[in-house]
PDB file of C-alpha atoms in Angstrom:
ATOM      1  CA  MET A 448      25.626-139.711  82.032  1.00 67.00           C
ATOM      2  CA  VAL A 449      25.965-142.946  80.497  1.00 72.00           C
ATOM      3  CA  GLU A 450      29.213-145.108  81.206  1.00 84.00           C
ATOM      4  CA  LEU A 451      31.209-146.423  77.273  1.00 84.00           C
ATOM      5  CA  ARG A 452      30.842-149.655  79.105  1.00 88.00           C
ATOM      6  CA  LEU A 453      27.099-150.190  79.393  1.00 90.00           C
ATOM      7  CA  ILE A 454      27.095-148.458  76.280  1.00 89.00           C
ATOM      8  CA  GLU A 455      29.751-151.387  74.715  1.00 91.00           C
ATOM      9  CA  TYR A 456      27.576-153.908  76.820  1.00 90.00           C
ATOM     10  CA  PHE A 457      24.934-152.978  74.941  1.00 91.00           C
ATOM     11  CA  LEU A 458      25.677-153.335  71.731  1.00 92.00           C
ATOM     12  CA  ALA A 459      27.864-156.656  72.838  1.00 91.00           C
ATOM     13  CA  VAL A 460      24.582-157.677  73.386  1.00 91.00           C
ATOM     14  CA  VAL A 461      22.580-156.606  70.096  1.00 91.00           C
ATOM     15  CA  ASP A 462      25.595-157.551  67.287  1.00 90.00           C
ATOM     16  CA  HIS A 463      26.131-161.137  69.121  1.00 89.00           C
ATOM     17  CA  GLY A 464      22.061-162.232  69.722  1.00 86.00           C
ATOM     18  CA  SER A 465      22.364-163.473  73.754  1.00 87.00           C
ATOM     19  CA  VAL A 466      24.009-162.680  76.791  1.00 89.00           C
ATOM     20  CA  THR A 467      25.951-165.766  76.805  1.00 88.00           C
ATOM     21  CA  ASP A 468      27.648-164.893  73.265  1.00 90.00           C
ATOM     22  CA  ALA A 469      28.613-160.981  73.949  1.00 89.00           C
ATOM     23  CA  SER A 470      29.891-162.316  77.320  1.00 90.00           C
ATOM     24  CA  ARG A 471      32.406-164.210  74.945  1.00 90.00           C
ATOM     25  CA  SER A 472      33.560-161.694  72.939  1.00 90.00           C
ATOM     26  CA  LEU A 473      33.669-159.645  76.014  1.00 89.00           C
ATOM     27  CA  TYR A 474      35.999-161.533  77.998  1.00 90.00           C
ATOM     28  CA  VAL A 475      33.514-160.829  80.836  1.00 91.00           C
ATOM     29  CA  THR A 476      31.713-163.128  82.409  1.00 92.00           C
ATOM     30  CA  GLN A 477      27.371-163.582  81.084  1.00 91.00           C
ATOM     31  CA  PRO A 478      26.538-161.731  85.008  1.00 91.00           C
ATOM     32  CA  ALA A 479      28.259-158.491  84.382  1.00 92.00           C
ATOM     33  CA  VAL A 480      26.570-158.320  80.920  1.00 90.00           C
ATOM     34  CA  SER A 481      23.296-158.878  82.246  1.00 90.00           C
ATOM     35  CA  GLN A 482      23.968-156.532  85.019  1.00 92.00           C
ATOM     36  CA  ALA A 483      25.552-153.520  83.076  1.00 90.00           C
ATOM     37  CA  ILE A 484      22.477-154.259  80.548  1.00 90.00           C
ATOM     38  CA  ARG A 485      19.913-153.772  84.502  1.00 91.00           C
ATOM     39  CA  GLN A 486      22.225-150.607  84.728  1.00 92.00           C
ATOM     40  CA  LEU A 487      21.844-149.536  81.324  1.00 91.00           C
ATOM     41  CA  GLU A 488      18.068-149.999  81.586  1.00 91.00           C
ATOM     42  CA  GLN A 489      17.877-147.844  85.108  1.00 91.00           C
ATOM     43  CA  GLN A 490      19.845-144.555  83.557  1.00 90.00           C
ATOM     44  CA  LEU A 491      17.852-144.462  80.691  1.00 91.00           C
ATOM     45  CA  SER A 492      14.343-145.043  82.745  1.00 92.00           C
ATOM     46  CA  VAL A 493      13.248-147.262  80.046  1.00 92.00           C
ATOM     47  CA  GLU A 494      13.877-151.206  78.766  1.00 92.00           C
ATOM     48  CA  LEU A 495      16.096-151.975  76.155  1.00 92.00           C
ATOM     49  CA  PHE A 496      15.709-155.583  75.948  1.00 91.00           C
ATOM     50  CA  SER A 497      11.876-157.820  76.178  1.00 88.00           C
ATOM     51  CA  ARG A 498      12.830-160.722  77.728  1.00 76.00           C
ATOM     52  CA  SER A 499      11.408-164.688  76.666  1.00 71.00           C
ATOM     53  CA  GLY A 500      13.952-167.064  78.751  1.00 63.00           C
ATOM     54  CA  ARG A 501      17.251-167.105  77.357  1.00 63.00           C
ATOM     55  CA  ARG A 502      16.675-164.775  73.837  1.00 70.00           C
ATOM     56  CA  LEU A 503      17.082-161.640  73.811  1.00 79.00           C
ATOM     57  CA  ALA A 504      15.237-159.249  71.556  1.00 87.00           C
ATOM     58  CA  LEU A 505      14.917-155.156  71.369  1.00 92.00           C
ATOM     59  CA  THR A 506      12.399-153.334  72.681  1.00 92.00           C
ATOM     60  CA  GLU A 507      10.542-150.237  70.201  1.00 92.00           C
ATOM     61  CA  ALA A 508      13.062-148.447  72.969  1.00 93.00           C
ATOM     62  CA  GLY A 509      16.141-150.309  72.323  1.00 91.00           C
ATOM     63  CA  ARG A 510      15.677-150.060  68.783  1.00 92.00           C
ATOM     64  CA  SER A 511      15.527-146.377  68.633  1.00 93.00           C
ATOM     65  CA  PHE A 512      19.023-146.723  70.955  1.00 93.00           C
ATOM     66  CA  VAL A 513      21.321-148.940  68.559  1.00 92.00           C
ATOM     67  CA  ALA A 514      21.981-145.901  66.822  1.00 91.00           C
ATOM     68  CA  PRO A 515      22.711-143.358  69.394  1.00 91.00           C
ATOM     69  CA  ALA A 516      25.175-146.013  70.781  1.00 90.00           C
ATOM     70  CA  ARG A 517      26.732-146.957  67.609  1.00 90.00           C
ATOM     71  CA  ARG A 518      27.193-143.153  67.595  1.00 88.00           C
ATOM     72  CA  VAL A 519      29.112-142.183  70.792  1.00 87.00           C
ATOM     73  CA  ALA A 520      30.648-145.907  70.365  1.00 85.00           C
ATOM     74  CA  ALA A 521      32.535-144.440  66.976  1.00 83.00           C
ATOM     75  CA  ASP A 522      33.487-140.922  68.129  1.00 81.00           C
ATOM     76  CA  ILE A 523      34.699-142.623  70.967  1.00 81.00           C
ATOM     77  CA  ALA A 524      36.768-145.284  69.217  1.00 79.00           C
ATOM     78  CA  ALA A 525      37.800-142.019  66.661  1.00 74.00           C
ATOM     79  CA  ALA A 526      38.705-139.653  70.239  1.00 72.00           C
ATOM     80  CA  ARG A 527      41.312-142.812  71.403  1.00 76.00           C
ATOM     81  CA  ARG A 528      42.903-142.672  67.567  1.00 74.00           C
ATOM     82  CA  ALA A 529      43.472-139.385  67.946  1.00 69.00           C
ATOM     83  CA  VAL A 530      44.799-139.544  71.687  1.00 71.00           C
ATOM     84  CA  THR A 531      46.796-142.228  70.388  1.00 75.00           C
ATOM     85  CA  ALA A 532      48.385-140.290  67.437  1.00 72.00           C
ATOM     86  CA  VAL A 533      49.530-137.519  69.198  1.00 69.00           C
ATOM     87  CA  SER A 534      51.415-139.475  72.330  1.00 74.00           C
ATOM     88  CA  THR A 535      53.693-141.566  69.686  1.00 75.00           C
ATOM     89  CA  LEU A 536      54.475-138.207  67.415  1.00 83.00           C
ATOM     90  CA  GLN A 537      52.005-139.459  64.739  1.00 80.00           C
ATOM     91  CA  ALA A 538      49.917-136.150  64.600  1.00 81.00           C
ATOM     92  CA  GLY A 539      49.354-133.295  66.233  1.00 85.00           C
ATOM     93  CA  THR A 540      50.614-129.014  66.896  1.00 88.00           C
ATOM     94  CA  ILE A 541      53.818-128.394  68.235  1.00 91.00           C
ATOM     95  CA  ASP A 542      54.029-124.497  69.057  1.00 93.00           C
ATOM     96  CA  ILE A 543      57.249-122.437  68.796  1.00 94.00           C
ATOM     97  CA  ALA A 544      58.000-118.899  70.111  1.00 95.00           C
ATOM     98  CA  SER A 545      61.377-117.379  69.126  1.00 95.00           C
ATOM     99  CA  THR A 546      62.938-114.019  69.673  1.00 92.00           C
ATOM    100  CA  PRO A 547      64.143-112.224  66.363  1.00 87.00           C
ATOM    101  CA  THR A 548      67.150-113.182  65.174  1.00 84.00           C
ATOM    102  CA  LEU A 549      67.413-116.798  66.507  1.00 89.00           C
ATOM    103  CA  SER A 550      64.080-116.918  64.298  1.00 88.00           C
ATOM    104  CA  VAL A 551      66.110-116.797  61.133  1.00 84.00           C
ATOM    105  CA  ASP A 552      69.118-118.997  62.771  1.00 85.00           C
ATOM    106  CA  PRO A 553      69.089-121.793  64.628  1.00 88.00           C
ATOM    107  CA  LEU A 554      65.210-122.046  64.620  1.00 91.00           C
ATOM    108  CA  PRO A 555      64.602-123.131  60.745  1.00 90.00           C
ATOM    109  CA  ARG A 556      67.484-125.551  61.658  1.00 87.00           C
ATOM    110  CA  MET A 557      66.109-126.658  64.866  1.00 89.00           C
ATOM    111  CA  ALA A 558      62.560-127.244  63.501  1.00 91.00           C
ATOM    112  CA  GLY A 559      63.489-128.727  59.746  1.00 91.00           C
ATOM    113  CA  LEU A 560      65.826-131.334  62.197  1.00 88.00           C
ATOM    114  CA  PHE A 561      62.623-132.206  64.289  1.00 90.00           C
ATOM    115  CA  HIS A 562      60.416-131.696  61.200  1.00 91.00           C
ATOM    116  CA  ARG A 563      62.684-134.919  59.884  1.00 90.00           C
ATOM    117  CA  HIS A 564      62.309-136.925  62.666  1.00 87.00           C
ATOM    118  CA  TYR A 565      58.280-136.398  63.317  1.00 89.00           C
ATOM    119  CA  PRO A 566      56.983-135.386  60.032  1.00 92.00           C
ATOM    120  CA  ASP A 567      53.704-135.965  60.847  1.00 89.00           C
ATOM    121  CA  ILE A 568      53.570-132.684  63.539  1.00 88.00           C
ATOM    122  CA  GLU A 569      52.953-129.707  61.937  1.00 91.00           C
ATOM    123  CA  ILE A 570      54.950-126.549  63.459  1.00 93.00           C
ATOM    124  CA  ARG A 571      53.682-123.486  64.531  1.00 93.00           C
ATOM    125  CA  ILE A 572      56.183-120.188  65.112  1.00 94.00           C
ATOM    126  CA  SER A 573      55.737-116.858  65.975  1.00 93.00           C
ATOM    127  CA  GLY A 574      58.060-113.755  67.319  1.00 89.00           C
ATOM    128  CA  ALA A 575      58.656-112.354  69.818  1.00 89.00           C
ATOM    129  CA  ASP A 576      60.784-108.355  70.825  1.00 86.00           C
ATOM    130  CA  ALA A 577      63.093-110.638  73.693  1.00 90.00           C
ATOM    131  CA  ALA A 578      64.005-112.812  75.741  1.00 93.00           C
ATOM    132  CA  ASP A 579      61.584-112.377  78.308  1.00 94.00           C
ATOM    133  CA  ASP A 580      58.966-112.313  76.283  1.00 94.00           C
ATOM    134  CA  VAL A 581      59.907-115.740  74.641  1.00 95.00           C
ATOM    135  CA  ALA A 582      59.897-116.423  78.385  1.00 95.00           C
ATOM    136  CA  THR A 583      56.522-115.272  79.792  1.00 94.00           C
ATOM    137  CA  SER A 584      54.643-116.656  76.375  1.00 93.00           C
ATOM    138  CA  VAL A 585      56.635-120.473  77.457  1.00 93.00           C
ATOM    139  CA  ARG A 586      55.290-119.956  81.259  1.00 91.00           C
ATOM    140  CA  SER A 587      51.578-118.526  80.287  1.00 89.00           C
ATOM    141  CA  GLY A 588      50.920-122.178  78.176  1.00 89.00           C
ATOM    142  CA  ALA A 589      50.562-119.533  74.562  1.00 89.00           C
ATOM    143  CA  THR A 590      53.468-121.697  73.502  1.00 92.00           C
ATOM    144  CA  GLU A 591      54.680-125.294  74.536  1.00 92.00           C
ATOM    145  CA  VAL A 592      58.476-124.212  73.288  1.00 93.00           C
ATOM    146  CA  GLY A 593      60.932-121.199  73.101  1.00 94.00           C
ATOM    147  CA  LEU A 594      63.923-120.730  71.312  1.00 94.00           C
ATOM    148  CA  ALA A 595      65.962-117.328  73.031  1.00 94.00           C
ATOM    149  CA  GLU A 596      69.312-116.193  74.499  1.00 92.00           C
ATOM    150  CA  LEU A 597      70.192-116.578  78.194  1.00 92.00           C
ATOM    151  CA  PRO A 598      69.602-114.849  80.464  1.00 92.00           C
ATOM    152  CA  PHE A 599      66.422-114.656  80.759  1.00 93.00           C
ATOM    153  CA  ARG A 600      63.705-115.132  83.767  1.00 92.00           C
ATOM    154  CA  SER A 601      62.822-119.056  84.034  1.00 91.00           C
ATOM    155  CA  ASP A 602      60.925-119.241  87.023  1.00 92.00           C
ATOM    156  CA  GLY A 603      58.436-121.985  86.036  1.00 90.00           C
ATOM    157  CA  LEU A 604      60.795-123.283  82.763  1.00 92.00           C
ATOM    158  CA  ARG A 605      63.113-126.095  82.084  1.00 89.00           C
ATOM    159  CA  ILE A 606      65.538-124.913  79.716  1.00 88.00           C
ATOM    160  CA  VAL A 607      68.664-126.496  77.197  1.00 85.00           C
ATOM    161  CA  GLU A 608      71.005-124.710  76.708  1.00 85.00           C
ATOM    162  CA  CYS A 609      71.278-125.078  72.881  1.00 82.00           C
ATOM    163  CA  GLY A 610      74.606-123.667  71.785  1.00 83.00           C
ATOM    164  CA  THR A 611      75.826-120.673  71.101  1.00 87.00           C
ATOM    165  CA  GLN A 612      75.820-117.882  68.804  1.00 88.00           C
ATOM    166  CA  GLU A 613      78.844-115.552  67.652  1.00 90.00           C
ATOM    167  CA  ILE A 614      78.503-112.014  66.545  1.00 89.00           C
ATOM    168  CA  LEU A 615      80.342-110.474  63.400  1.00 90.00           C
ATOM    169  CA  LEU A 616      80.190-107.584  61.900  1.00 91.00           C
ATOM    170  CA  ALA A 617      79.479-107.731  58.196  1.00 91.00           C
ATOM    171  CA  LEU A 618      80.220-105.451  55.783  1.00 90.00           C
ATOM    172  CA  SER A 619      81.917-104.106  52.215  1.00 90.00           C
ATOM    173  CA  HIS A 620      84.779-105.027  51.022  1.00 90.00           C
ATOM    174  CA  GLU A 621      85.919-101.993  50.278  1.00 90.00           C
ATOM    175  CA  LEU A 622      84.905-100.558  53.374  1.00 88.00           C
ATOM    176  CA  ALA A 623      86.771-103.745  55.533  1.00 89.00           C
ATOM    177  CA  ALA A 624      90.084-102.755  53.966  1.00 89.00           C
ATOM    178  CA  ALA A 625      90.453-100.060  56.258  1.00 86.00           C
ATOM    179  CA  LEU A 626      89.733-101.802  59.172  1.00 88.00           C
ATOM    180  CA  PRO A 627      91.970-104.444  61.788  1.00 90.00           C
ATOM    181  CA  GLU A 628      90.959-108.053  62.348  1.00 90.00           C
ATOM    182  CA  PRO A 629      89.774-108.117  64.641  1.00 91.00           C
ATOM    183  CA  LEU A 630      87.966-105.342  65.525  1.00 89.00           C
ATOM    184  CA  THR A 631      87.215-103.385  68.889  1.00 87.00           C
ATOM    185  CA  LEU A 632      83.855-102.048  69.872  1.00 81.00           C
ATOM    186  CA  ARG A 633      85.750 -98.905  70.217  1.00 83.00           C
ATOM    187  CA  ASP A 634      86.491 -99.066  66.997  1.00 83.00           C
ATOM    188  CA  LEU A 635      82.848 -99.457  65.872  1.00 82.00           C
ATOM    189  CA  ASP A 636      82.564 -95.617  66.459  1.00 82.00           C
ATOM    190  CA  THR A 637      84.365 -95.750  63.452  1.00 83.00           C
ATOM    191  CA  VAL A 638      81.689 -97.896  60.998  1.00 87.00           C
ATOM    192  CA  PRO A 639      79.172 -96.103  59.180  1.00 89.00           C
ATOM    193  CA  MET A 640      76.507 -98.865  60.493  1.00 88.00           C
ATOM    194  CA  ILE A 641      73.010 -99.859  59.520  1.00 87.00           C
ATOM    195  CA  VAL A 642      71.006-101.166  62.233  1.00 84.00           C
ATOM    196  CA  ASP A 643      68.403-103.951  61.653  1.00 80.00           C
ATOM    197  CA  LEU A 644      65.022-102.156  64.585  1.00 77.00           C
ATOM    198  CA  SER A 645      63.490-105.715  63.568  1.00 66.00           C
ATOM    199  CA  VAL A 646      66.588-107.200  65.818  1.00 64.00           C
ATOM    200  CA  ARG A 647      67.788-103.935  67.825  1.00 57.00           C
ATOM    201  CA  ASP A 648      65.986-104.709  71.265  1.00 51.00           C
ATOM    202  CA  SER A 649      66.595-107.730  71.029  1.00 52.00           C
ATOM    203  CA  SER A 650      70.532-107.407  70.523  1.00 50.00           C
ATOM    204  CA  ARG A 651      71.460-104.519  72.800  1.00 49.00           C
ATOM    205  CA  SER A 652      69.901-106.774  75.793  1.00 47.00           C
ATOM    206  CA  HIS A 653      72.139-109.501  75.002  1.00 47.00           C
ATOM    207  CA  VAL A 654      75.600-107.552  73.846  1.00 54.00           C
ATOM    208  CA  PRO A 655      77.301-105.303  76.666  1.00 50.00           C
ATOM    209  CA  GLY A 656      78.625-102.618  74.620  1.00 51.00           C
ATOM    210  CA  LEU A 657      77.433-101.987  71.911  1.00 54.00           C
ATOM    211  CA  ASP A 658      75.607 -98.891  72.710  1.00 50.00           C
ATOM    212  CA  GLY A 659      78.435 -96.693  70.845  1.00 50.00           C
ATOM    213  CA  ALA A 660      77.476 -99.628  67.670  1.00 51.00           C
ATOM    214  CA  PHE A 661      73.507 -98.416  67.309  1.00 51.00           C
ATOM    215  CA  GLY A 662      74.581 -94.782  67.876  1.00 50.00           C
ATOM    216  CA  SER A 663      76.763 -94.307  64.718  1.00 68.00           C
ATOM    217  CA  ALA A 664      73.507 -95.853  62.474  1.00 71.00           C
ATOM    218  CA  VAL A 665      73.585 -94.202  59.561  1.00 79.00           C
ATOM    219  CA  ILE A 666      70.850 -96.315  58.187  1.00 85.00           C
ATOM    220  CA  GLU A 667      68.309 -97.954  60.430  1.00 85.00           C
ATOM    221  CA  CYS A 668      65.814 -99.943  58.744  1.00 84.00           C
ATOM    222  CA  ALA A 669      62.837-102.692  59.077  1.00 79.00           C
ATOM    223  CA  HIS A 670      62.888-105.016  57.482  1.00 82.00           C
ATOM    224  CA  ARG A 671      66.304-108.175  57.485  1.00 80.00           C
ATOM    225  CA  GLN A 672      66.659-108.126  53.939  1.00 81.00           C
ATOM    226  CA  ALA A 673      67.215-104.901  52.774  1.00 87.00           C
ATOM    227  CA  VAL A 674      69.808-104.925  55.118  1.00 85.00           C
ATOM    228  CA  TRP A 675      71.260-107.374  53.751  1.00 83.00           C
ATOM    229  CA  GLU A 676      71.381-106.077  51.135  1.00 86.00           C
ATOM    230  CA  LEU A 677      72.060-102.575  51.784  1.00 88.00           C
ATOM    231  CA  VAL A 678      75.500-103.879  53.724  1.00 87.00           C
ATOM    232  CA  VAL A 679      76.480-105.808  50.037  1.00 85.00           C
ATOM    233  CA  ARG A 680      76.233-102.700  48.648  1.00 87.00           C
ATOM    234  CA  GLY A 681      78.542-101.385  50.498  1.00 86.00           C
ATOM    235  CA  ALA A 682      76.394 -98.768  51.891  1.00 89.00           C
ATOM    236  CA  GLY A 683      77.064 -99.763  56.016  1.00 89.00           C
ATOM    237  CA  ALA A 684      78.279-102.392  57.887  1.00 89.00           C
ATOM    238  CA  THR A 685      75.714-104.379  60.685  1.00 89.00           C
ATOM    239  CA  LEU A 686      76.357-106.317  62.973  1.00 88.00           C
ATOM    240  CA  VAL A 687      74.870-109.794  62.966  1.00 86.00           C
ATOM    241  CA  PRO A 688      75.008-114.240  63.886  1.00 87.00           C
ATOM    242  CA  ALA A 689      77.854-115.498  62.229  1.00 86.00           C
ATOM    243  CA  ASP A 690      76.549-118.564  60.475  1.00 82.00           C
ATOM    244  CA  ILE A 691      73.881-116.091  58.792  1.00 81.00           C
ATOM    245  CA  ALA A 692      76.594-113.732  58.166  1.00 79.00           C
ATOM    246  CA  ARG A 693      78.689-116.733  56.305  1.00 77.00           C
ATOM    247  CA  ARG A 694      75.859-118.683  54.444  1.00 77.00           C
ATOM    248  CA  GLU A 695      72.954-115.462  53.718  1.00 74.00           C
ATOM    249  CA  LEU A 696      75.725-112.619  53.031  1.00 74.00           C
ATOM    250  CA  THR A 697      77.432-113.756  49.747  1.00 75.00           C
ATOM    251  CA  ASP A 698      80.395-111.443  48.366  1.00 82.00           C
ATOM    252  CA  VAL A 699      80.915-109.329  51.925  1.00 88.00           C
ATOM    253  CA  ALA A 700      83.482-109.767  54.103  1.00 90.00           C
ATOM    254  CA  VAL A 701      82.937-110.123  58.203  1.00 90.00           C
ATOM    255  CA  ARG A 702      85.029-108.687  61.395  1.00 90.00           C
ATOM    256  CA  SER A 703      85.370-110.817  64.704  1.00 90.00           C
ATOM    257  CA  LEU A 704      85.429-108.692  66.979  1.00 90.00           C
ATOM    258  CA  THR A 705      87.686-108.217  70.752  1.00 90.00           C
ATOM    259  CA  PRO A 706      86.555-109.563  73.002  1.00 90.00           C
ATOM    260  CA  PRO A 707      84.353-111.589  71.248  1.00 90.00           C
ATOM    261  CA  ILE A 708      80.520-111.445  71.602  1.00 87.00           C
ATOM    262  CA  VAL A 709      79.218-114.972  71.988  1.00 89.00           C
ATOM    263  CA  ARG A 710      75.705-115.187  73.050  1.00 88.00           C
ATOM    264  CA  ARG A 711      73.895-119.293  74.818  1.00 90.00           C
ATOM    265  CA  LEU A 712      71.202-120.193  73.349  1.00 90.00           C
ATOM    266  CA  ALA A 713      68.543-122.030  75.149  1.00 90.00           C
ATOM    267  CA  VAL A 714      65.249-123.944  74.243  1.00 90.00           C
ATOM    268  CA  MET A 715      62.522-124.221  77.384  1.00 91.00           C
ATOM    269  CA  VAL A 716      59.382-125.273  78.026  1.00 91.00           C
ATOM    270  CA  ARG A 717      56.851-125.297  81.396  1.00 90.00           C
ATOM    271  CA  SER A 718      58.585-126.927  84.212  1.00 87.00           C
ATOM    272  CA  SER A 719      55.241-129.034  83.929  1.00 80.00           C
ATOM    273  CA  ALA A 720      52.634-129.854  81.149  1.00 75.00           C
ATOM    274  CA  VAL A 721      55.086-130.619  78.597  1.00 82.00           C
ATOM    275  CA  SER A 722      53.136-132.663  75.686  1.00 85.00           C
ATOM    276  CA  PRO A 723      54.702-135.196  73.740  1.00 87.00           C
ATOM    277  CA  ALA A 724      55.484-132.943  71.192  1.00 88.00           C
ATOM    278  CA  ALA A 725      57.600-130.026  73.031  1.00 88.00           C
ATOM    279  CA  ARG A 726      59.320-132.847  74.361  1.00 84.00           C
ATOM    280  CA  ALA A 727      60.714-134.747  71.595  1.00 86.00           C
ATOM    281  CA  PHE A 728      61.547-131.139  70.061  1.00 87.00           C
ATOM    282  CA  MET A 729      63.441-130.339  72.940  1.00 81.00           C
ATOM    283  CA  ASP A 730      65.192-133.396  73.413  1.00 80.00           C
ATOM    284  CA  VAL A 731      66.692-134.298  69.489  1.00 81.00           C
ATOM    285  CA  ASN A 732      67.777-130.620  69.787  1.00 74.00           C
ATOM    286  CA  SER A 733      69.191-129.998  72.480  1.00 64.00           C
ATOM    287  CA  LEU A 734      71.543-133.609  71.816  1.00 53.00           C
ATOM    288  CA  LEU A 735      72.087-132.391  68.159  1.00 46.00           C
ATOM    289  CA  LEU A 736      72.058-129.013  67.886  1.00 46.00           C
ATOM    290  CA  PRO A 737      75.841-128.802  67.583  1.00 43.00           C
ATOM    291  CA  ASN A 738      76.022-130.742  64.921  1.00 40.00           C
ATOM    292  CA  LEU A 739      73.025-129.758  63.017  1.00 37.00           C
ATOM    293  CA  PRO A 740      73.629-129.548  59.111  1.00 37.00           C
TER     294      PRO A 740
END
């Protein structure tokens, strides 16, 4: 394989017309340029220049090599620019995996914060059923960053806790009128529940004691927006993170639970081989998540 350095020296001689001028433009000695040209000719098994005194003239083989050499040099320069853009966060892509509930909140806020800091990085988000699935995705390299509820299997990962999430009961004002504030988990047995099937398994694994709540379900629905609409219409109650209840569910009541159910959230990357974009996502959100707008 021909070294890029030899191609660069060859093109310098072509462009400047002599070894002397080429060496000046490259900031190297004349012997270094002459040796590079001889080495290139040996590797290509052709004579690139005819030598007459101090002047060099391209041979037919040399003339035919100029265009391919320029293409190689241009491609390498473009590759260097691309690598520089990625390393300086001026280009690139970041792949993020999240559990279903966290993909609604706080991932949109986290992604929005990252985008405001690094608008040229493309963000691609995928879902996973449970926290361990997110961890597996990151550990395998399928995604670079994961967002999940603790605990989960963390071997091979770097984890940074990035906040907490309280779980509340959202329900119509009519249903809420007959219920105390706060509610015990036992009280949930008397409440008609609407279960969001898209987050049921994740919620069960991270909210101990909720089997009774799921057991009292009167409606099961796989569409989150439909679940929220059913709550607003008084069809039943649903368990939902506090921020979602207050921001997304209007005209409903909320009841806190006792003891309070608070999930710990964490972002994760692999312990090694972290891209600049993934490192930046971790740094931005681990520091600023508690104050996200």
